[in-house]
Amino acid sequence: MTTSTLIDSTAAEAVAPAPSRSLAGATRKELAAALLEIGAPEREIRMRSAQLWHWIYHQGVSSFDDMLNISKVFSRKARRAFYFDAAADRL
């Protein structure tokens, strides 16, 4: 007796897109605009942009995993949309 397993090809091809925007060098206004673009709730924009500003410019963090006061849900969403490579922005 033989069994076969069907694999959904769309699921295998579904790969998360690469982050498209760097946050390196962003101003507070640019951080807020970037958060709006990824669908962050308007009531959270001020708080989230302040959190990102603090971690990026005060703590020197370049990974959402190191941002301890950012929710896991927001961190996952931001990680999919943003990166921190300042060198790539200068090219």
PDB file of C-alpha atoms in Angstrom:
ATOM      1  CA  MET A   1       0.000   0.000   0.000  1.00  0.00           C
ATOM      2  CA  THR A   2       1.394   3.360  -1.035  1.00  0.00           C
ATOM      3  CA  THR A   3       0.438   6.768   0.255  1.00  0.00           C
ATOM      4  CA  SER A   4       1.314  10.077  -1.264  1.00  0.00           C
ATOM      5  CA  THR A   5       1.540  13.456   0.326  1.00  0.00           C
ATOM      6  CA  LEU A   6       0.437  16.540  -1.523  1.00  0.00           C
ATOM      7  CA  ILE A   7       2.320  19.706  -0.753  1.00  0.00           C
ATOM      8  CA  ASP A   8       0.700  23.029  -1.349  1.00  0.00           C
ATOM      9  CA  SER A   9       3.141  24.793  -3.674  1.00  0.00           C
ATOM     10  CA  THR A  10       1.912  28.232  -2.670  1.00  0.00           C
ATOM     11  CA  ALA A  11       2.754  27.551   0.962  1.00  0.00           C
ATOM     12  CA  ALA A  12       6.242  26.415   0.017  1.00  0.00           C
ATOM     13  CA  GLU A  13       6.765  29.533  -2.081  1.00  0.00           C
ATOM     14  CA  ALA A  14       5.436  31.886   0.571  1.00  0.00           C
ATOM     15  CA  VAL A  15       8.532  33.556   1.891  1.00  0.00           C
ATOM     16  CA  ALA A  16       8.489  36.751   3.890  1.00  0.00           C
ATOM     17  CA  PRO A  17       9.634  39.688   1.782  1.00  0.00           C
ATOM     18  CA  ALA A  18      12.890  41.358   2.722  1.00  0.00           C
ATOM     19  CA  PRO A  19      12.606  44.485   4.850  1.00  0.00           C
ATOM     20  CA  SER A  20      12.394  47.437   2.493  1.00  0.00           C
ATOM     21  CA  ARG A  21      13.247  50.500   4.544  1.00  0.00           C
ATOM     22  CA  SER A  22      16.131  51.386   6.792  1.00  0.00           C
ATOM     23  CA  LEU A  23      15.487  53.227  10.026  1.00  0.00           C
ATOM     24  CA  ALA A  24      19.120  54.318  10.306  1.00  0.00           C
ATOM     25  CA  GLY A  25      19.320  58.108  10.274  1.00  0.00           C
ATOM     26  CA  ALA A  26      15.539  58.571  10.441  1.00  0.00           C
ATOM     27  CA  THR A  27      14.157  61.613  12.233  1.00  0.00           C
ATOM     28  CA  ARG A  28      11.276  61.330  14.689  1.00  0.00           C
ATOM     29  CA  LYS A  29       8.880  62.503  11.965  1.00  0.00           C
ATOM     30  CA  GLU A  30      10.272  59.933   9.533  1.00  0.00           C
ATOM     31  CA  LEU A  31       9.894  57.193  12.154  1.00  0.00           C
ATOM     32  CA  ALA A  32       6.266  58.214  12.707  1.00  0.00           C
ATOM     33  CA  ALA A  33       5.580  58.269   8.952  1.00  0.00           C
ATOM     34  CA  ALA A  34       7.191  54.852   8.519  1.00  0.00           C
ATOM     35  CA  LEU A  35       5.031  53.433  11.304  1.00  0.00           C
ATOM     36  CA  LEU A  36       1.897  54.814   9.664  1.00  0.00           C
ATOM     37  CA  GLU A  37       2.940  53.185   6.392  1.00  0.00           C
ATOM     38  CA  ILE A  38       3.071  49.730   7.985  1.00  0.00           C
ATOM     39  CA  GLY A  39      -0.341  50.186   9.569  1.00  0.00           C
ATOM     40  CA  ALA A  40       0.542  50.961  13.172  1.00  0.00           C
ATOM     41  CA  PRO A  41      -2.524  52.315  14.985  1.00  0.00           C
ATOM     42  CA  GLU A  42      -2.533  56.130  14.988  1.00  0.00           C
ATOM     43  CA  ARG A  43      -2.990  56.217  18.757  1.00  0.00           C
ATOM     44  CA  GLU A  44       0.330  54.341  19.147  1.00  0.00           C
ATOM     45  CA  ILE A  45       2.448  56.304  16.655  1.00  0.00           C
ATOM     46  CA  ARG A  46       3.822  58.839  19.140  1.00  0.00           C
ATOM     47  CA  MET A  47       4.686  56.174  21.709  1.00  0.00           C
ATOM     48  CA  ARG A  48       6.196  53.733  19.175  1.00  0.00           C
ATOM     49  CA  SER A  49       8.293  56.396  17.445  1.00  0.00           C
ATOM     50  CA  ALA A  50       9.594  57.551  20.857  1.00  0.00           C
ATOM     51  CA  GLN A  51      10.467  53.938  21.730  1.00  0.00           C
ATOM     52  CA  LEU A  52      12.311  53.413  18.451  1.00  0.00           C
ATOM     53  CA  TRP A  53      14.107  56.762  18.774  1.00  0.00           C
ATOM     54  CA  HIS A  54      15.291  55.851  22.273  1.00  0.00           C
ATOM     55  CA  TRP A  55      16.556  52.398  21.294  1.00  0.00           C
ATOM     56  CA  ILE A  56      18.206  53.500  18.050  1.00  0.00           C
ATOM     57  CA  TYR A  57      19.792  56.809  19.102  1.00  0.00           C
ATOM     58  CA  HIS A  58      20.205  56.552  22.886  1.00  0.00           C
ATOM     59  CA  GLN A  59      20.948  52.860  23.326  1.00  0.00           C
ATOM     60  CA  GLY A  60      22.572  52.213  19.936  1.00  0.00           C
ATOM     61  CA  VAL A  61      20.484  49.098  19.332  1.00  0.00           C
ATOM     62  CA  SER A  62      20.170  47.799  15.782  1.00  0.00           C
ATOM     63  CA  SER A  63      17.887  44.823  16.344  1.00  0.00           C
ATOM     64  CA  PHE A  64      14.245  44.706  17.345  1.00  0.00           C
ATOM     65  CA  ASP A  65      15.106  41.690  19.508  1.00  0.00           C
ATOM     66  CA  ASP A  66      17.153  43.965  21.788  1.00  0.00           C
ATOM     67  CA  MET A  67      14.353  46.505  22.271  1.00  0.00           C
ATOM     68  CA  LEU A  68      13.011  45.284  25.581  1.00  0.00           C
ATOM     69  CA  ASN A  69       9.925  47.498  25.970  1.00  0.00           C
ATOM     70  CA  ILE A  70       8.494  46.843  22.500  1.00  0.00           C
ATOM     71  CA  SER A  71       5.722  44.276  22.200  1.00  0.00           C
ATOM     72  CA  LYS A  72       6.426  41.037  20.376  1.00  0.00           C
ATOM     73  CA  VAL A  73       3.577  41.681  17.946  1.00  0.00           C
ATOM     74  CA  PHE A  74       4.909  45.125  17.019  1.00  0.00           C
ATOM     75  CA  SER A  75       8.469  43.816  16.903  1.00  0.00           C
ATOM     76  CA  ARG A  76       7.518  41.093  14.388  1.00  0.00           C
ATOM     77  CA  LYS A  77       5.657  43.575  12.201  1.00  0.00           C
ATOM     78  CA  ALA A  78       8.497  46.115  12.290  1.00  0.00           C
ATOM     79  CA  ARG A  79      11.139  43.444  11.644  1.00  0.00           C
ATOM     80  CA  ARG A  80       9.353  42.488   8.412  1.00  0.00           C
ATOM     81  CA  ALA A  81       9.279  46.110   7.206  1.00  0.00           C
ATOM     82  CA  PHE A  82      12.486  47.740   8.469  1.00  0.00           C
ATOM     83  CA  TYR A  83      16.207  47.191   8.794  1.00  0.00           C
ATOM     84  CA  PHE A  84      19.052  49.190  10.367  1.00  0.00           C
ATOM     85  CA  ASP A  85      21.898  49.157   7.822  1.00  0.00           C
ATOM     86  CA  ALA A  86      23.157  52.746   7.607  1.00  0.00           C
ATOM     87  CA  ALA A  87      25.848  51.776   5.076  1.00  0.00           C
ATOM     88  CA  ALA A  88      23.247  50.554   2.576  1.00  0.00           C
ATOM     89  CA  ASP A  89      21.478  53.927   2.714  1.00  0.00           C
ATOM     90  CA  ARG A  90      24.629  55.770   1.678  1.00  0.00           C
ATOM     91  CA  LEU A  91      25.042  53.762  -1.525  1.00  0.00           C
TER      92      LEU A  91
END
